[in-house]
């Protein structure tokens, strides 16, 4: 395998340099493109590699090639790469990711914002996602159609099968540069689609490295493209008339633009949200506070499942706040390359300044800082805010940074009312010892998933993943994505002869 990793030292931390076989992958081969961009470690500035800055013409050519591939394989009944071969290729890919875990860990951590321990966990999850994708063939089962249940169909026999939709355009974010690519590529390939990935412009190396591995695992080269680039490449990809499905993970404003450009075609969108956690009477407040600190400040808050707001019954408010402040103070803030670091930098200094500005605005509106609110370059200290109005923007709007707001509530009814206020409901958590209250609260919360006696920051890669309101469209998670990237086709046979 040519996925070679070179460790090079910088003044403050090691960097992982990996040279892709080409600047992009399209048309069944590695490409040298007309425009390129350098990828650097956002913490150290160390050079990591050079990739394509794909032009609209290059993206168009790549998608045209995928369209041709899908048309040819459809005309040939898909027998050139049947389901069992797709399954075996994805199984091999999962094993290869595990074999090369440290190499992938270095790439993920160096080009992105994850501390080394979180990068290692992401690589393990990517292997799991590919394994689950390989095993998702059950989602392609068809059903019989009861034609005999109506007089119009009495002389017919029929069934439905799930068929691939065609060309999938995938746009992925910087915060999970490997596993979120796997979450789009694995289900798309298993379902029989072809796919073009445009990774985030800051973190394309993970996607290119995964493409190299997939080819080694047996994925036909003409069924996948990886097209690094910026907004020009993204706009061309989602608006290309040959694209059948757009799978996007990112922010709401970009999603609105993607939807406008894509028009009337299948859209899958995971857009994050301001995730709530509720703390009821009688729970272990020390454990709850520890879980909240980990859920709010992991990955420096750059996580769509990150805990952003905590609603605590009023009589336990000060105690929970005290424990949370203590747990936050115990977190080690430092270099993402240091194994002892709990909270590393944001993706860049501009992101940290954006968080800093939002905190300053909240303080001007009356918020009280209980911890943090200090920026050093791209690092922002884990921050706890109180004394906020329930509809303050720092509470209701996604921050994507290491900030959590803590608010007192009269009880569970009040907590549910407050938690459901924002126009995005991805995931939520509720801590309570009352089983009936837990289930009742979970049912009333408008969120795609509710974690009982845990925070919003929990997910396994097999579960349906998505939310309500402005948190997105459809559901990811391997089996859900396979279903979303296919559609039922009905075949009906007339049993009586036509004279």
CSV table of C-alpha atoms in Angstrom, one decimal:
chain,number,residue,atom,x,y,z
A,1,UNK,CA,0.0,0.0,0.0
A,2,UNK,CA,1.3,3.5,-0.9
A,3,UNK,CA,-0.3,5.2,2.1
A,4,UNK,CA,3.1,6.3,3.5
A,5,UNK,CA,3.3,8.6,6.4
A,6,UNK,CA,6.4,10.7,7.3
A,7,UNK,CA,6.8,12.2,10.7
A,8,UNK,CA,8.5,15.6,10.6
A,9,UNK,CA,9.2,17.7,13.6
A,10,UNK,CA,8.2,21.3,14.1
A,11,UNK,CA,9.1,23.6,16.9
A,12,UNK,CA,6.1,22.7,19.0
A,13,UNK,CA,4.6,19.4,17.8
A,14,UNK,CA,5.1,16.7,15.2
A,15,UNK,CA,3.3,17.0,11.9
A,16,UNK,CA,2.2,14.2,9.6
A,17,UNK,CA,3.1,14.6,6.0
A,18,UNK,CA,1.4,12.4,3.5
A,19,UNK,CA,1.7,12.8,-0.2
A,20,UNK,CA,-1.3,11.7,-2.2
A,21,UNK,CA,-0.7,9.8,-5.4
A,22,UNK,CA,-2.4,12.7,-7.2
A,23,UNK,CA,-4.1,16.0,-6.4
A,24,UNK,CA,-7.5,14.6,-6.9
A,25,UNK,CA,-9.1,11.3,-7.9
A,26,UNK,CA,-11.6,11.1,-10.8
A,27,UNK,CA,-12.3,9.2,-14.0
A,28,UNK,CA,-10.7,6.1,-12.6
A,29,UNK,CA,-7.3,7.6,-12.1
A,30,UNK,CA,-5.3,10.0,-9.9
A,31,UNK,CA,-5.3,13.5,-11.4
A,32,UNK,CA,-2.7,16.3,-11.7
A,33,UNK,CA,-4.9,19.4,-11.8
A,34,UNK,CA,-4.4,22.9,-13.2
A,35,UNK,CA,-4.8,24.6,-9.8
A,36,UNK,CA,-3.5,23.4,-6.5
A,37,UNK,CA,-3.6,24.4,-2.8
A,38,UNK,CA,-1.2,23.6,0.1
A,39,UNK,CA,-2.6,21.8,3.1
A,40,UNK,CA,-1.0,22.8,6.5
A,41,UNK,CA,-1.4,21.8,10.1
A,42,UNK,CA,-3.7,24.6,11.4
A,43,UNK,CA,-2.0,24.5,14.8
A,44,UNK,CA,1.7,24.4,13.8
A,45,UNK,CA,1.6,25.8,10.2
A,46,UNK,CA,3.6,22.7,9.1
A,47,UNK,CA,3.2,21.7,5.4
A,48,UNK,CA,1.3,18.5,5.0
A,49,UNK,CA,0.7,18.1,1.3
A,50,UNK,CA,-0.7,19.6,-1.9
A,51,UNK,CA,-4.1,18.9,-3.4
A,52,UNK,CA,-6.3,20.1,-6.2
A,53,UNK,CA,-8.3,23.3,-6.1
A,54,UNK,CA,-10.7,21.8,-8.5
A,55,UNK,CA,-12.2,24.0,-11.2
A,56,UNK,CA,-15.8,23.9,-12.3
A,57,UNK,CA,-14.7,22.2,-15.5
A,58,UNK,CA,-12.7,19.5,-13.7
A,59,UNK,CA,-15.7,18.8,-11.4
A,60,UNK,CA,-18.0,18.7,-14.4
A,61,UNK,CA,-15.7,16.2,-16.2
A,62,UNK,CA,-15.5,14.0,-13.2
A,63,UNK,CA,-19.3,13.9,-12.7
A,64,UNK,CA,-19.8,13.2,-16.4
A,65,UNK,CA,-17.5,10.2,-16.1
A,66,UNK,CA,-19.5,8.9,-13.1
A,67,UNK,CA,-22.8,9.4,-15.0
A,68,UNK,CA,-21.4,7.3,-17.9
A,69,UNK,CA,-20.2,4.6,-15.4
A,70,UNK,CA,-23.6,4.4,-13.8
A,71,UNK,CA,-25.5,4.2,-17.2
A,72,UNK,CA,-23.2,1.4,-18.4
A,73,UNK,CA,-23.6,-0.6,-15.3
A,74,UNK,CA,-27.3,-0.1,-15.2
A,75,UNK,CA,-27.6,-1.3,-18.8
A,76,UNK,CA,-25.6,-4.3,-17.8
A,77,UNK,CA,-28.0,-5.1,-14.8
A,78,UNK,CA,-25.2,-4.2,-12.4
A,79,UNK,CA,-23.5,-7.6,-12.8
A,80,UNK,CA,-20.1,-6.0,-13.3
A,81,UNK,CA,-20.0,-5.2,-9.6
A,82,UNK,CA,-22.7,-7.2,-7.8
A,83,UNK,CA,-23.8,-6.8,-4.2
A,84,UNK,CA,-21.6,-9.6,-2.9
A,85,UNK,CA,-18.5,-8.0,-4.4
A,86,UNK,CA,-19.5,-4.6,-3.0
A,87,UNK,CA,-19.9,-6.2,0.4
A,88,UNK,CA,-16.5,-7.9,0.3
A,89,UNK,CA,-14.7,-4.7,-0.9
A,90,UNK,CA,-16.1,-2.7,2.0
A,91,UNK,CA,-15.2,-5.5,4.5
A,92,UNK,CA,-11.6,-5.4,3.2
A,93,UNK,CA,-11.6,-1.6,3.4
A,94,UNK,CA,-12.7,-1.8,7.1
A,95,UNK,CA,-9.8,-4.2,7.8
A,96,UNK,CA,-7.3,-2.0,6.0
A,97,UNK,CA,-8.3,1.1,8.0
A,98,UNK,CA,-7.7,-0.9,11.2
A,99,UNK,CA,-4.3,-2.1,9.9
A,100,UNK,CA,-3.2,1.5,9.1
A,101,UNK,CA,-4.9,3.1,12.0
A,102,UNK,CA,-1.9,5.1,13.2
A,103,UNK,CA,-1.2,6.5,9.8
A,104,UNK,CA,-4.8,7.6,9.4
A,105,UNK,CA,-4.7,9.0,13.0
A,106,UNK,CA,-1.8,11.2,12.1
A,107,UNK,CA,-3.5,12.5,9.0
A,108,UNK,CA,-6.8,13.2,10.7
A,109,UNK,CA,-5.2,15.0,13.7
A,110,UNK,CA,-2.6,16.9,11.7
A,111,UNK,CA,-4.9,18.4,9.0
A,112,UNK,CA,-7.8,19.1,11.3
A,113,UNK,CA,-8.7,20.2,14.8
A,114,UNK,CA,-8.9,16.9,16.7
A,115,UNK,CA,-6.7,16.0,19.6
A,116,UNK,CA,-4.7,12.9,18.9
A,117,UNK,CA,-6.9,10.7,21.2
A,118,UNK,CA,-10.0,11.9,19.4
A,119,UNK,CA,-8.4,11.3,16.0
A,120,UNK,CA,-7.6,7.8,17.0
A,121,UNK,CA,-11.2,7.2,18.0
A,122,UNK,CA,-12.4,8.6,14.7
A,123,UNK,CA,-10.3,6.2,12.8
A,124,UNK,CA,-11.7,3.3,14.7
A,125,UNK,CA,-15.2,4.6,14.0
A,126,UNK,CA,-14.5,4.9,10.3
A,127,UNK,CA,-13.5,1.2,10.2
A,128,UNK,CA,-16.7,0.4,12.0
A,129,UNK,CA,-18.7,2.5,9.6
A,130,UNK,CA,-17.3,0.6,6.6
A,131,UNK,CA,-17.9,-2.7,8.4
A,132,UNK,CA,-21.5,-1.7,9.0
A,133,UNK,CA,-21.9,-0.6,5.4
A,134,UNK,CA,-20.6,-4.0,4.2
A,135,UNK,CA,-23.3,-5.6,6.3
A,136,UNK,CA,-26.2,-3.4,5.2
A,137,UNK,CA,-27.3,-5.5,2.3
A,138,UNK,CA,-30.5,-6.3,4.2
A,139,UNK,CA,-31.7,-2.8,3.6
A,140,UNK,CA,-31.9,-3.6,-0.1
A,141,UNK,CA,-34.6,-6.2,0.3
A,142,UNK,CA,-37.7,-5.7,-1.7
A,143,UNK,CA,-41.3,-6.7,-1.0
A,144,UNK,CA,-44.1,-8.4,-2.8
A,145,UNK,CA,-46.9,-6.1,-4.1
A,146,UNK,CA,-50.4,-7.4,-3.3
A,147,UNK,CA,-51.9,-6.9,-6.8
A,148,UNK,CA,-54.6,-9.5,-6.1
A,149,UNK,CA,-56.0,-7.2,-3.4
A,150,UNK,CA,-57.8,-5.2,-6.0
A,151,UNK,CA,-59.8,-6.2,-9.0
A,152,UNK,CA,-57.6,-4.1,-11.3
A,153,UNK,CA,-54.6,-6.3,-10.4
A,154,UNK,CA,-56.3,-9.7,-10.1
A,155,UNK,CA,-54.4,-11.2,-13.1
A,156,UNK,CA,-51.0,-9.8,-12.1
A,157,UNK,CA,-48.0,-10.8,-9.9
A,158,UNK,CA,-45.4,-8.3,-8.8
A,159,UNK,CA,-42.8,-7.2,-6.4
A,160,UNK,CA,-40.6,-4.2,-5.6
A,161,UNK,CA,-36.8,-4.1,-5.4
A,162,UNK,CA,-34.6,-1.3,-4.1
A,163,UNK,CA,-32.5,0.3,-6.8
A,164,UNK,CA,-29.6,2.7,-6.6
A,165,UNK,CA,-30.5,6.3,-7.4
A,166,UNK,CA,-27.4,7.0,-9.4
A,167,UNK,CA,-24.7,9.7,-8.9
A,168,UNK,CA,-24.3,10.8,-5.3
A,169,UNK,CA,-22.6,14.2,-4.6
A,170,UNK,CA,-21.2,14.3,-1.0
A,171,UNK,CA,-19.9,17.4,0.7
A,172,UNK,CA,-18.2,16.8,4.1
A,173,UNK,CA,-17.1,19.1,6.9
A,174,UNK,CA,-13.7,19.5,8.7
A,175,UNK,CA,-14.6,18.2,12.1
A,176,UNK,CA,-14.8,14.5,11.2
A,177,UNK,CA,-12.8,14.4,8.0
A,178,UNK,CA,-12.6,10.6,7.8
A,179,UNK,CA,-15.6,9.1,9.4
A,180,UNK,CA,-18.2,11.4,7.8
A,181,UNK,CA,-16.6,10.6,4.4
A,182,UNK,CA,-17.0,6.9,5.2
A,183,UNK,CA,-20.6,7.6,6.2
A,184,UNK,CA,-21.4,8.8,2.7
A,185,UNK,CA,-19.1,6.6,0.6
A,186,UNK,CA,-19.9,3.3,2.4
A,187,UNK,CA,-23.7,3.3,2.0
A,188,UNK,CA,-23.5,4.9,-1.5
A,189,UNK,CA,-21.2,2.1,-2.8
A,190,UNK,CA,-23.0,-0.7,-1.0
A,191,UNK,CA,-26.3,0.5,-2.5
A,192,UNK,CA,-24.8,0.4,-6.0
A,193,UNK,CA,-24.4,4.1,-6.6
A,194,UNK,CA,-21.4,6.0,-7.8
A,195,UNK,CA,-20.1,8.9,-5.7
A,196,UNK,CA,-18.2,12.2,-5.9
A,197,UNK,CA,-16.9,13.6,-2.6
A,198,UNK,CA,-15.9,17.2,-2.1
A,199,UNK,CA,-14.2,17.2,1.3
A,200,UNK,CA,-13.8,20.4,3.3
A,201,UNK,CA,-11.0,22.6,1.8
A,202,UNK,CA,-9.1,22.5,5.1
A,203,UNK,CA,-9.1,18.7,5.5
A,204,UNK,CA,-9.0,16.9,2.1
A,205,UNK,CA,-6.1,14.5,2.9
A,206,UNK,CA,-8.2,12.1,4.9
A,207,UNK,CA,-10.7,11.7,2.0
A,208,UNK,CA,-7.9,11.2,-0.5
A,209,UNK,CA,-6.2,8.6,1.8
A,210,UNK,CA,-9.5,6.8,2.2
A,211,UNK,CA,-10.0,6.7,-1.6
A,212,UNK,CA,-6.6,5.2,-2.0
A,213,UNK,CA,-7.5,2.5,0.5
A,214,UNK,CA,-10.9,1.8,-1.1
A,215,UNK,CA,-9.2,1.2,-4.4
A,216,UNK,CA,-6.8,-1.3,-2.8
A,217,UNK,CA,-9.8,-3.0,-1.2
A,218,UNK,CA,-11.3,-3.6,-4.6
A,219,UNK,CA,-13.7,-0.7,-5.3
A,220,UNK,CA,-13.7,-0.1,-9.0
A,221,UNK,CA,-11.9,3.2,-9.8
A,222,UNK,CA,-14.6,4.5,-12.0
A,223,UNK,CA,-17.2,4.4,-9.3
A,224,UNK,CA,-15.7,7.1,-7.0
A,225,UNK,CA,-14.2,10.6,-7.3
A,226,UNK,CA,-12.6,12.8,-4.6
A,227,UNK,CA,-12.5,16.4,-5.7
A,228,UNK,CA,-10.8,18.8,-3.3
A,229,UNK,CA,-11.6,22.4,-3.7
A,230,UNK,CA,-13.5,25.4,-2.5
A,231,UNK,CA,-16.9,27.0,-3.1
A,232,UNK,CA,-16.5,26.9,-6.9
A,233,UNK,CA,-16.1,23.1,-6.8
A,234,UNK,CA,-19.0,22.7,-4.4
A,235,UNK,CA,-21.4,24.8,-6.4
A,236,UNK,CA,-20.6,22.9,-9.6
A,237,UNK,CA,-20.9,19.6,-7.9
A,238,UNK,CA,-24.4,20.1,-6.4
A,239,UNK,CA,-25.8,21.8,-9.4
A,240,UNK,CA,-24.5,19.3,-12.0
A,241,UNK,CA,-27.5,17.9,-13.9
A,242,UNK,CA,-26.1,14.4,-13.7
A,243,UNK,CA,-26.2,14.3,-9.9
A,244,UNK,CA,-29.1,12.4,-8.4
A,245,UNK,CA,-28.5,12.7,-4.7
A,246,UNK,CA,-26.8,15.5,-2.7
A,247,UNK,CA,-25.6,14.4,0.7
A,248,UNK,CA,-24.4,17.5,2.7
A,249,UNK,CA,-23.1,17.9,6.3
A,250,UNK,CA,-22.5,21.4,7.4
A,251,UNK,CA,-24.2,24.7,8.4
A,252,UNK,CA,-27.7,25.9,7.8
A,253,UNK,CA,-26.7,28.9,5.6
A,254,UNK,CA,-24.6,26.8,3.3
A,255,UNK,CA,-27.4,24.2,3.2
A,256,UNK,CA,-29.9,26.8,2.0
A,257,UNK,CA,-27.5,27.6,-0.8
A,258,UNK,CA,-27.0,23.9,-1.6
A,259,UNK,CA,-30.7,23.4,-1.7
A,260,UNK,CA,-31.2,26.4,-4.0
A,261,UNK,CA,-28.5,25.1,-6.4
A,262,UNK,CA,-29.5,21.5,-6.3
A,263,UNK,CA,-33.2,22.1,-6.9
A,264,UNK,CA,-35.7,19.2,-7.1
A,265,UNK,CA,-33.6,16.2,-6.4
A,266,UNK,CA,-33.0,13.9,-3.4
A,267,UNK,CA,-31.3,15.9,-0.5
A,268,UNK,CA,-29.8,14.4,2.6
A,269,UNK,CA,-28.6,17.1,5.0
A,270,UNK,CA,-27.3,17.0,8.6
A,271,UNK,CA,-27.1,20.5,9.8
A,272,UNK,CA,-26.3,20.4,13.6
A,273,UNK,CA,-28.1,22.3,16.2
A,274,UNK,CA,-28.1,23.7,19.7
A,275,UNK,CA,-28.3,20.5,21.7
A,276,UNK,CA,-29.9,20.6,25.2
A,277,UNK,CA,-29.3,18.5,28.3
A,278,UNK,CA,-31.8,18.4,31.1
A,279,UNK,CA,-30.8,17.6,34.7
A,280,UNK,CA,-33.7,16.5,37.0
A,281,UNK,CA,-34.0,15.9,40.8
A,282,UNK,CA,-32.2,13.1,42.5
A,283,UNK,CA,-29.3,12.4,40.0
A,284,UNK,CA,-25.6,12.1,40.8
A,285,UNK,CA,-24.7,15.7,40.1
A,286,UNK,CA,-21.0,15.1,40.1
A,287,UNK,CA,-21.3,12.4,37.4
A,288,UNK,CA,-23.7,14.5,35.4
A,289,UNK,CA,-21.4,17.5,35.5
A,290,UNK,CA,-18.5,15.4,34.3
A,291,UNK,CA,-20.5,14.1,31.4
A,292,UNK,CA,-21.6,17.6,30.5
A,293,UNK,CA,-18.1,18.9,30.5
A,294,UNK,CA,-16.9,16.1,28.3
A,295,UNK,CA,-19.9,16.6,26.0
A,296,UNK,CA,-19.6,20.3,25.7
A,297,UNK,CA,-15.9,20.7,25.3
A,298,UNK,CA,-14.7,17.6,23.4
A,299,UNK,CA,-13.3,18.5,20.0
A,300,UNK,CA,-13.3,22.1,21.4
A,301,UNK,CA,-17.1,22.1,20.9
A,302,UNK,CA,-16.7,21.6,17.1
A,303,UNK,CA,-19.1,18.8,17.0
A,304,UNK,CA,-22.7,18.8,15.8
A,305,UNK,CA,-23.7,16.7,18.9
A,306,UNK,CA,-21.9,19.0,21.4
A,307,UNK,CA,-23.8,20.0,24.6
A,308,UNK,CA,-24.6,23.7,24.2
A,309,UNK,CA,-27.3,24.4,26.8
A,310,UNK,CA,-28.1,22.8,30.2
A,311,UNK,CA,-31.4,23.1,31.9
A,312,UNK,CA,-31.2,22.3,35.7
A,313,UNK,CA,-34.1,22.2,38.1
A,314,UNK,CA,-33.7,25.3,40.2
A,315,UNK,CA,-33.0,23.7,43.6
A,316,UNK,CA,-29.9,21.9,42.1
A,317,UNK,CA,-28.8,24.8,39.9
A,318,UNK,CA,-25.9,26.2,42.0
A,319,UNK,CA,-24.6,22.7,43.0
A,320,UNK,CA,-24.6,21.5,39.4
A,321,UNK,CA,-22.9,24.7,38.3
A,322,UNK,CA,-20.2,24.3,41.0
A,323,UNK,CA,-19.5,20.7,39.9
A,324,UNK,CA,-19.5,21.7,36.3
A,325,UNK,CA,-17.1,24.5,36.9
A,326,UNK,CA,-14.8,22.2,38.8
A,327,UNK,CA,-14.9,19.5,36.1
A,328,UNK,CA,-14.1,22.2,33.5
A,329,UNK,CA,-11.1,23.4,35.4
A,330,UNK,CA,-9.7,19.9,35.4
A,331,UNK,CA,-9.6,19.7,31.6
A,332,UNK,CA,-6.1,20.0,30.1
A,333,UNK,CA,-6.1,22.7,27.3
A,334,UNK,CA,-3.1,22.5,24.9
A,335,UNK,CA,-1.7,21.1,21.7
A,336,UNK,CA,-3.8,18.6,19.8
A,337,UNK,CA,-0.6,16.5,19.3
A,338,UNK,CA,-0.1,16.0,23.1
A,339,UNK,CA,-1.6,12.8,24.4
A,340,UNK,CA,-2.5,14.5,27.7
A,341,UNK,CA,-4.6,17.2,26.0
A,342,UNK,CA,-8.4,17.2,26.6
A,343,UNK,CA,-9.3,20.4,24.7
A,344,UNK,CA,-7.3,21.5,21.7
A,345,UNK,CA,-7.5,24.4,19.3
A,346,UNK,CA,-10.4,25.3,16.9
A,347,UNK,CA,-9.9,24.7,13.3
A,348,UNK,CA,-8.3,28.1,12.8
A,349,UNK,CA,-7.8,31.5,14.5
A,350,UNK,CA,-10.8,33.0,12.6
A,351,UNK,CA,-13.1,30.3,14.2
A,352,UNK,CA,-11.8,31.2,17.6
A,353,UNK,CA,-12.3,34.9,17.0
A,354,UNK,CA,-15.9,34.2,15.9
A,355,UNK,CA,-16.5,32.4,19.2
A,356,UNK,CA,-14.8,35.2,21.1
A,357,UNK,CA,-17.0,37.8,19.4
A,358,UNK,CA,-20.2,35.9,20.2
A,359,UNK,CA,-19.2,35.6,23.9
A,360,UNK,CA,-18.5,39.3,24.0
A,361,UNK,CA,-21.9,40.1,22.5
A,362,UNK,CA,-23.6,37.8,25.0
A,363,UNK,CA,-21.8,39.4,27.9
A,364,UNK,CA,-22.9,42.8,26.6
A,365,UNK,CA,-26.5,41.5,26.8
A,366,UNK,CA,-26.0,40.5,30.5
A,367,UNK,CA,-24.4,37.0,30.4
A,368,UNK,CA,-22.1,36.1,33.2
A,369,UNK,CA,-18.9,34.2,32.6
A,370,UNK,CA,-18.3,31.4,35.2
A,371,UNK,CA,-15.3,29.9,33.5
A,372,UNK,CA,-13.1,30.5,30.4
A,373,UNK,CA,-13.8,33.2,27.8
A,374,UNK,CA,-10.1,33.6,27.1
A,375,UNK,CA,-8.6,33.2,23.6
A,376,UNK,CA,-5.0,32.4,22.7
A,377,UNK,CA,-4.6,32.2,19.0
A,378,UNK,CA,-6.9,29.4,17.7
A,379,UNK,CA,-7.5,28.1,21.2
A,380,UNK,CA,-10.5,29.2,23.2
A,381,UNK,CA,-10.7,28.2,26.9
A,382,UNK,CA,-13.8,26.1,27.8
A,383,UNK,CA,-16.5,28.6,28.7
A,384,UNK,CA,-19.5,28.4,31.0
A,385,UNK,CA,-22.2,31.1,30.8
A,386,UNK,CA,-25.1,31.9,33.1
A,387,UNK,CA,-27.7,34.6,33.6
A,388,UNK,CA,-29.0,34.3,30.1
A,389,UNK,CA,-32.5,34.9,28.7
A,390,UNK,CA,-34.0,31.6,27.4
A,391,UNK,CA,-34.1,33.1,23.8
A,392,UNK,CA,-30.6,34.6,23.9
A,393,UNK,CA,-28.8,33.8,20.6
A,394,UNK,CA,-25.9,32.2,22.4
A,395,UNK,CA,-28.4,29.7,23.8
A,396,UNK,CA,-30.6,29.1,20.7
A,397,UNK,CA,-28.1,29.3,17.9
A,398,UNK,CA,-25.3,26.7,17.3
A,399,UNK,CA,-21.9,28.0,18.4
A,400,UNK,CA,-19.6,25.3,17.2
A,401,UNK,CA,-17.1,26.2,19.9
A,402,UNK,CA,-16.3,25.3,23.5
A,403,UNK,CA,-19.2,27.1,25.2
A,404,UNK,CA,-22.0,25.9,27.3
A,405,UNK,CA,-24.9,27.9,28.9
A,406,UNK,CA,-26.5,26.8,32.1
A,407,UNK,CA,-30.1,27.8,32.9
A,408,UNK,CA,-32.4,27.1,35.9
A,409,UNK,CA,-35.9,25.7,35.3
A,410,UNK,CA,-38.9,25.1,37.4
A,411,UNK,CA,-39.2,21.4,36.5
A,412,UNK,CA,-39.2,19.0,33.7
A,413,UNK,CA,-42.2,20.6,32.0
A,414,UNK,CA,-40.4,23.9,31.9
A,415,UNK,CA,-37.2,22.2,30.8
A,416,UNK,CA,-38.9,20.6,27.8
A,417,UNK,CA,-40.6,23.8,26.9
A,418,UNK,CA,-37.3,25.7,26.9
A,419,UNK,CA,-35.4,22.8,25.1
A,420,UNK,CA,-37.9,22.8,22.3
A,421,UNK,CA,-37.6,26.6,21.6
A,422,UNK,CA,-34.8,26.7,19.0
A,423,UNK,CA,-35.5,25.8,15.4
A,424,UNK,CA,-33.1,22.9,15.4
A,425,UNK,CA,-33.5,19.7,17.3
A,426,UNK,CA,-30.6,17.2,16.5
A,427,UNK,CA,-30.0,15.3,19.8
A,428,UNK,CA,-30.8,15.9,23.5
A,429,UNK,CA,-30.0,14.3,26.9
A,430,UNK,CA,-31.9,14.0,30.1
A,431,UNK,CA,-30.5,13.0,33.5
A,432,UNK,CA,-33.2,11.6,35.9
A,433,UNK,CA,-33.8,8.6,38.2
A,434,UNK,CA,-37.5,8.5,37.4
A,435,UNK,CA,-38.0,6.0,34.6
A,436,UNK,CA,-41.5,7.2,33.8
A,437,UNK,CA,-40.4,10.9,33.7
A,438,UNK,CA,-37.4,9.9,31.5
A,439,UNK,CA,-39.6,8.2,28.9
A,440,UNK,CA,-42.2,10.9,29.0
A,441,UNK,CA,-39.6,13.6,28.6
A,442,UNK,CA,-37.8,11.8,25.8
A,443,UNK,CA,-41.1,11.5,24.0
A,444,UNK,CA,-41.9,15.2,24.3
A,445,UNK,CA,-38.5,16.5,23.2
A,446,UNK,CA,-38.3,17.5,19.6
A,447,UNK,CA,-35.0,15.9,18.8
A,448,UNK,CA,-33.8,13.2,16.4
A,449,UNK,CA,-32.4,11.2,19.4
A,450,UNK,CA,-32.7,11.5,23.1
A,451,UNK,CA,-30.1,10.0,25.4
A,452,UNK,CA,-31.4,9.1,28.9
A,453,UNK,CA,-28.9,9.5,31.7
A,454,UNK,CA,-26.3,10.7,29.2
A,455,UNK,CA,-25.7,13.9,27.2
A,456,UNK,CA,-26.5,14.7,23.6
A,457,UNK,CA,-22.9,13.9,22.7
A,458,UNK,CA,-23.4,10.2,22.0
A,459,UNK,CA,-23.9,8.3,18.8
A,460,UNK,CA,-23.2,4.9,17.4
A,461,UNK,CA,-22.7,4.7,13.6
A,462,UNK,CA,-25.5,2.2,13.1
A,463,UNK,CA,-28.3,4.4,14.5
A,464,UNK,CA,-30.5,6.7,12.4
A,465,UNK,CA,-28.9,10.1,12.6
A,466,UNK,CA,-30.6,13.4,12.0
A,467,UNK,CA,-33.0,15.8,13.6
A,468,UNK,CA,-36.1,17.9,13.4
A,469,UNK,CA,-36.8,21.5,12.4
A,470,UNK,CA,-33.7,23.1,10.8
A,471,UNK,CA,-31.4,20.2,11.9
A,472,UNK,CA,-31.5,18.7,8.5
A,473,UNK,CA,-33.3,16.6,5.9
A,474,UNK,CA,-33.6,12.8,6.2
A,475,UNK,CA,-31.4,10.5,8.2
A,476,UNK,CA,-27.8,9.3,8.0
A,477,UNK,CA,-26.5,6.3,9.8
A,478,UNK,CA,-25.5,3.4,7.6
A,479,UNK,CA,-28.8,1.5,7.1
A,480,UNK,CA,-30.8,4.7,6.9
A,481,UNK,CA,-28.4,6.2,4.3
A,482,UNK,CA,-28.6,3.0,2.2
A,483,UNK,CA,-32.4,3.3,2.1
A,484,UNK,CA,-32.2,7.0,1.4
A,485,UNK,CA,-29.8,6.5,-1.5
A,486,UNK,CA,-32.1,3.9,-3.2
A,487,UNK,CA,-35.7,3.8,-4.3
A,488,UNK,CA,-38.3,1.1,-4.8
A,489,UNK,CA,-38.8,-0.2,-8.4
A,490,UNK,CA,-42.0,-2.2,-9.0
A,491,UNK,CA,-42.1,-5.0,-11.5
A,492,UNK,CA,-45.5,-6.5,-12.5
A,493,UNK,CA,-46.1,-9.5,-14.6
A,494,UNK,CA,-49.5,-10.0,-16.3
A,495,UNK,CA,-50.5,-13.7,-16.0
A,496,UNK,CA,-53.1,-13.7,-18.7
A,497,UNK,CA,-52.0,-13.8,-22.3
A,498,UNK,CA,-52.7,-11.0,-24.7
A,499,UNK,CA,-54.4,-12.2,-27.9
